[in-house]
Amino acid sequence: MVKMRRNPEDDYMHAPEDVSNFNESRYYNWFDSERGMGGWVRMGNRVNEGYAELTVCLYLPDGRVGFMFQRPRISTNDAHDAGGLKFEVVKPYEEHRITYDGPICVLDRPREMADPKTAFQNNPHTDSAIDLRVTAVGAASGGEPEWEEGEERPQVDPDKMFARGHTEQQMSSSGGAGGGRGEFGGEKEPSYPLHLSRQRVLAFRRRCVRLTPAGPSNTTI
């Protein structure tokens, strides 16, 4: 019988493995229904290719969207910390921190991002800052598969693996997200509980964190 392992050390970074598409990534999203503002962030370390993938997206109360995508250079897989975006594991499966200090492109018509090059050229850019503390309100699920002694393991090409070590966890978020002169909401009150999904896709190893809003009683919307 296959069991899923979730040791505290599994919530940290992993040593790169010798495959071209090694990608350890996290993805978080959140939403403050009182202010009508939310967003998501992702970072994927492709250290064997020498860069990280950075994405920041803020949904603003007036319908505008702030967006940024970059491929900052990295040389190690020691941390998710590049291009101004940083994810920290304060305490495994209990507390994480998300910070960003960098530019975003502000779109009055978000669908223009269907043509990213034109959208980035024709819309204004401004400085942005995110500082969120996410804390567990439920246990994590998923993890690294382990087989009983004598069980046959499936044979999978490492270069074609996807979502190995995927985990999810319900968490709450508090902090602030803003840009320019505070026009995007500035500091906000503690948000409703969020659903944090931390996916470690080791494609040889890829990690991703995903958050989905939940109501004040910790029920998923």
GROMACS .gro file of C-alpha atoms in nm:
model
  221
    1MET     CA    1   0.000   0.000   0.000
    2VAL     CA    2   0.141   0.338  -0.102
    3LYS     CA    3   0.181   0.591   0.178
    4MET     CA    4   0.248   0.964   0.146
    5ARG     CA    5   0.544   1.103   0.338
    6ARG     CA    6   0.539   1.458   0.474
    7ASN     CA    7   0.840   1.514   0.696
    8PRO     CA    8   0.927   1.867   0.815
    9GLU     CA    9   1.233   1.876   0.589
   10ASP     CA   10   1.009   1.813   0.286
   11ASP     CA   11   0.874   2.169   0.321
   12TYR     CA   12   1.220   2.312   0.249
   13MET     CA   13   1.425   2.325  -0.071
   14HIS     CA   14   1.580   2.014  -0.225
   15ALA     CA   15   1.915   1.935  -0.381
   16PRO     CA   16   1.894   1.956  -0.762
   17GLU     CA   17   1.886   1.629  -0.949
   18ASP     CA   18   2.065   1.561  -1.273
   19VAL     CA   19   1.780   1.615  -1.518
   20SER     CA   20   1.749   1.903  -1.762
   21ASN     CA   21   1.398   2.006  -1.656
   22PHE     CA   22   1.451   2.009  -1.278
   23ASN     CA   23   1.208   2.273  -1.148
   24GLU     CA   24   1.126   2.337  -0.783
   25SER     CA   25   0.838   2.582  -0.767
   26ARG     CA   26   0.580   2.729  -0.535
   27TYR     CA   27   0.257   2.912  -0.613
   28TYR     CA   28   0.038   3.108  -0.370
   29ASN     CA   29  -0.286   3.297  -0.426
   30TRP     CA   30  -0.502   3.497  -0.189
   31PHE     CA   31  -0.804   3.726  -0.183
   32ASP     CA   32  -0.939   3.986   0.059
   33SER     CA   33  -1.314   3.995  -0.008
   34GLU     CA   34  -1.368   4.304   0.209
   35ARG     CA   35  -1.132   4.515  -0.002
   36GLY     CA   36  -1.201   4.336  -0.329
   37MET     CA   37  -0.833   4.277  -0.386
   38GLY     CA   38  -0.631   3.961  -0.437
   39GLY     CA   39  -0.342   3.815  -0.624
   40TRP     CA   40  -0.105   3.528  -0.684
   41VAL     CA   41   0.268   3.473  -0.706
   42ARG     CA   42   0.482   3.192  -0.839
   43MET     CA   43   0.851   3.113  -0.851
   44GLY     CA   44   1.002   2.810  -1.020
   45ASN     CA   45   1.375   2.742  -0.987
   46ARG     CA   46   1.516   2.592  -1.306
   47VAL     CA   47   1.864   2.586  -1.162
   48ASN     CA   48   2.002   2.337  -1.416
   49GLU     CA   49   1.907   2.591  -1.683
   50GLY     CA   50   2.045   2.885  -1.484
   51TYR     CA   51   1.729   3.084  -1.418
   52ALA     CA   52   1.410   3.113  -1.212
   53GLU     CA   53   1.060   3.186  -1.340
   54LEU     CA   54   0.898   3.473  -1.147
   55THR     CA   55   0.532   3.572  -1.180
   56VAL     CA   56   0.341   3.833  -0.978
   57CYS     CA   57  -0.026   3.915  -1.039
   58LEU     CA   58  -0.237   4.159  -0.835
   59TYR     CA   59  -0.615   4.191  -0.888
   60LEU     CA   60  -0.697   4.551  -0.794
   61PRO     CA   61  -1.030   4.671  -0.649
   62ASP     CA   62  -1.108   4.893  -0.951
   63GLY     CA   63  -1.072   4.608  -1.201
   64ARG     CA   64  -0.716   4.679  -1.307
   65VAL     CA   65  -0.447   4.412  -1.289
   66GLY     CA   66  -0.083   4.451  -1.193
   67PHE     CA   67   0.138   4.188  -1.356
   68MET     CA   68   0.506   4.099  -1.385
   69PHE     CA   69   0.698   3.808  -1.534
   70GLN     CA   70   1.076   3.771  -1.528
   71ARG     CA   71   1.347   3.508  -1.562
   72PRO     CA   72   1.613   3.619  -1.311
   73ARG     CA   73   1.942   3.430  -1.318
   74ILE     CA   74   2.017   3.183  -1.036
   75SER     CA   75   2.310   2.951  -0.968
   76THR     CA   76   2.178   2.740  -0.676
   77ASN     CA   77   1.853   2.590  -0.551
   78ASP     CA   78   1.912   2.703  -0.193
   79ALA     CA   79   1.610   2.935  -0.182
   80HIS     CA   80   1.316   3.084  -0.367
   81ASP     CA   81   1.468   3.431  -0.369
   82ALA     CA   82   1.525   3.608  -0.701
   83GLY     CA   83   1.413   3.918  -0.887
   84GLY     CA   84   1.267   4.077  -0.574
   85LEU     CA   85   1.033   3.785  -0.495
   86LYS     CA   86   1.104   3.569  -0.191
   87PHE     CA   87   0.931   3.274  -0.024
   88GLU     CA   88   1.039   3.173   0.326
   89VAL     CA   89   0.947   2.866   0.531
   90VAL     CA   90   0.942   3.008   0.883
   91LYS     CA   91   0.822   2.680   1.034
   92PRO     CA   92   0.752   2.372   0.817
   93TYR     CA   93   0.382   2.324   0.742
   94GLU     CA   94   0.296   2.593   0.997
   95GLU     CA   95   0.412   2.933   0.875
   96HIS     CA   96   0.540   3.079   0.548
   97ARG     CA   97   0.621   3.434   0.441
   98ILE     CA   98   0.584   3.591   0.096
   99THR     CA   99   0.760   3.916   0.005
  100TYR     CA  100   0.804   4.107  -0.319
  101ASP     CA  101   0.977   4.437  -0.387
  102GLY     CA  102   0.983   4.515  -0.755
  103PRO     CA  103   0.795   4.648  -1.058
  104ILE     CA  104   0.457   4.555  -1.200
  105CYS     CA  105   0.287   4.649  -1.525
  106VAL     CA  106  -0.060   4.801  -1.459
  107LEU     CA  107  -0.330   4.711  -1.710
  108ASP     CA  108  -0.667   4.888  -1.735
  109ARG     CA  109  -0.768   4.614  -1.979
  110PRO     CA  110  -0.622   4.289  -1.842
  111ARG     CA  111  -0.708   4.093  -2.157
  112GLU     CA  112  -0.432   4.283  -2.333
  113MET     CA  113  -0.194   4.037  -2.168
  114ALA     CA  114  -0.298   3.792  -2.442
  115ASP     CA  115  -0.020   3.973  -2.631
  116PRO     CA  116   0.241   4.011  -2.353
  117LYS     CA  117   0.502   4.202  -2.554
  118THR     CA  118   0.256   4.470  -2.663
  119ALA     CA  119   0.094   4.485  -2.319
  120PHE     CA  120   0.427   4.543  -2.143
  121GLN     CA  121   0.527   4.810  -2.396
  122ASN     CA  122   0.199   5.004  -2.397
  123ASN     CA  123   0.101   5.008  -2.028
  124PRO     CA  124   0.258   5.194  -1.734
  125HIS     CA  125   0.492   5.029  -1.484
  126THR     CA  126   0.516   5.111  -1.115
  127ASP     CA  127   0.691   4.983  -0.804
  128SER     CA  128   0.505   4.725  -0.597
  129ALA     CA  129   0.544   4.563  -0.256
  130ILE     CA  130   0.394   4.247  -0.105
  131ASP     CA  131   0.445   4.121   0.250
  132LEU     CA  132   0.220   3.833   0.355
  133ARG     CA  133   0.237   3.593   0.647
  134VAL     CA  134   0.055   3.264   0.589
  135THR     CA  135  -0.017   3.030   0.879
  136ALA     CA  136  -0.170   2.683   0.890
  137VAL     CA  137  -0.532   2.629   0.989
  138GLY     CA  138  -0.530   2.263   0.883
  139ALA     CA  139  -0.293   1.976   0.823
  140ALA     CA  140  -0.114   1.932   0.490
  141SER     CA  141  -0.216   1.656   0.250
  142GLY     CA  142  -0.025   1.481  -0.026
  143GLY     CA  143   0.350   1.434  -0.015
  144GLU     CA  144   0.619   1.197  -0.138
  145PRO     CA  145   0.498   0.843  -0.223
  146GLU     CA  146   0.651   0.552  -0.035
  147TRP     CA  147   0.587   0.185  -0.108
  148GLU     CA  148   0.572  -0.112   0.127
  149GLU     CA  149   0.859  -0.359   0.111
  150GLY     CA  150   0.809  -0.596  -0.180
  151GLU     CA  151   0.568  -0.371  -0.369
  152GLU     CA  152   0.649  -0.297  -0.732
  153ARG     CA  153   0.721   0.067  -0.802
  154PRO     CA  154   0.602   0.218  -1.131
  155GLN     CA  155   0.881   0.292  -1.377
  156VAL     CA  156   0.863   0.655  -1.490
  157ASP     CA  157   1.102   0.848  -1.710
  158PRO     CA  158   1.246   1.121  -1.480
  159ASP     CA  159   1.234   1.373  -1.765
  160LYS     CA  160   0.857   1.317  -1.796
  161MET     CA  161   0.762   1.326  -1.427
  162PHE     CA  162   0.501   1.579  -1.318
  163ALA     CA  163   0.376   1.687  -0.974
  164ARG     CA  164   0.590   1.448  -0.774
  165GLY     CA  165   0.558   1.533  -0.404
  166HIS     CA  166   0.248   1.752  -0.451
  167THR     CA  167   0.106   1.877  -0.121
  168GLU     CA  168  -0.182   2.105  -0.026
  169GLN     CA  169  -0.268   2.283   0.297
  170GLN     CA  170  -0.536   2.521   0.420
  171MET     CA  171  -0.381   2.836   0.565
  172SER     CA  172  -0.477   3.193   0.653
  173SER     CA  173  -0.306   3.506   0.526
  174SER     CA  174  -0.242   3.852   0.670
  175GLY     CA  175  -0.023   4.140   0.563
  176GLY     CA  176  -0.017   4.390   0.281
  177ALA     CA  177   0.011   4.429  -0.094
  178GLY     CA  178   0.041   4.759  -0.274
  179GLY     CA  179   0.212   4.969  -0.535
  180GLY     CA  180   0.296   5.322  -0.638
  181ARG     CA  181   0.182   5.564  -0.366
  182GLY     CA  182  -0.043   5.312  -0.194
  183GLU     CA  183  -0.300   5.334  -0.475
  184PHE     CA  184  -0.345   4.957  -0.480
  185GLY     CA  185  -0.477   4.923  -0.129
  186GLY     CA  186  -0.161   4.955   0.081
  187GLU     CA  187  -0.161   4.766   0.409
  188LYS     CA  188  -0.472   4.557   0.459
  189GLU     CA  189  -0.633   4.394   0.756
  190PRO     CA  190  -0.585   4.020   0.813
  191SER     CA  191  -0.762   3.844   0.529
  192TYR     CA  192  -1.009   3.562   0.539
  193PRO     CA  193  -0.853   3.217   0.569
  194LEU     CA  194  -0.700   3.104   0.244
  195HIS     CA  195  -0.636   2.766   0.097
  196LEU     CA  196  -0.265   2.720   0.049
  197SER     CA  197  -0.162   2.448  -0.183
  198ARG     CA  198   0.207   2.371  -0.183
  199GLN     CA  199   0.286   2.153  -0.472
  200ARG     CA  200   0.628   2.001  -0.514
  201VAL     CA  201   0.642   1.890  -0.868
  202LEU     CA  202   0.974   1.725  -0.900
  203ALA     CA  203   0.993   1.695  -1.255
  204PHE     CA  204   1.266   1.624  -1.089
  205ARG     CA  205   1.166   1.820  -0.837
  206ARG     CA  206   0.931   2.094  -0.892
  207ARG     CA  207   0.748   2.256  -0.607
  208CYS     CA  208   0.448   2.478  -0.634
  209VAL     CA  209   0.223   2.648  -0.384
  210ARG     CA  210  -0.134   2.731  -0.459
  211LEU     CA  211  -0.387   2.922  -0.243
  212THR     CA  212  -0.764   2.933  -0.283
  213PRO     CA  213  -0.979   3.167  -0.071
  214ALA     CA  214  -1.190   3.030   0.211
  215GLY     CA  215  -1.459   3.194   0.422
  216PRO     CA  216  -1.423   3.321   0.779
  217SER     CA  217  -1.522   2.982   0.920
  218ASN     CA  218  -1.242   2.814   0.723
  219THR     CA  219  -1.488   2.675   0.469
  220THR     CA  220  -1.364   2.684   0.112
  221ILE     CA  221  -1.557   2.915  -0.115
   0.00000   0.00000   0.00000
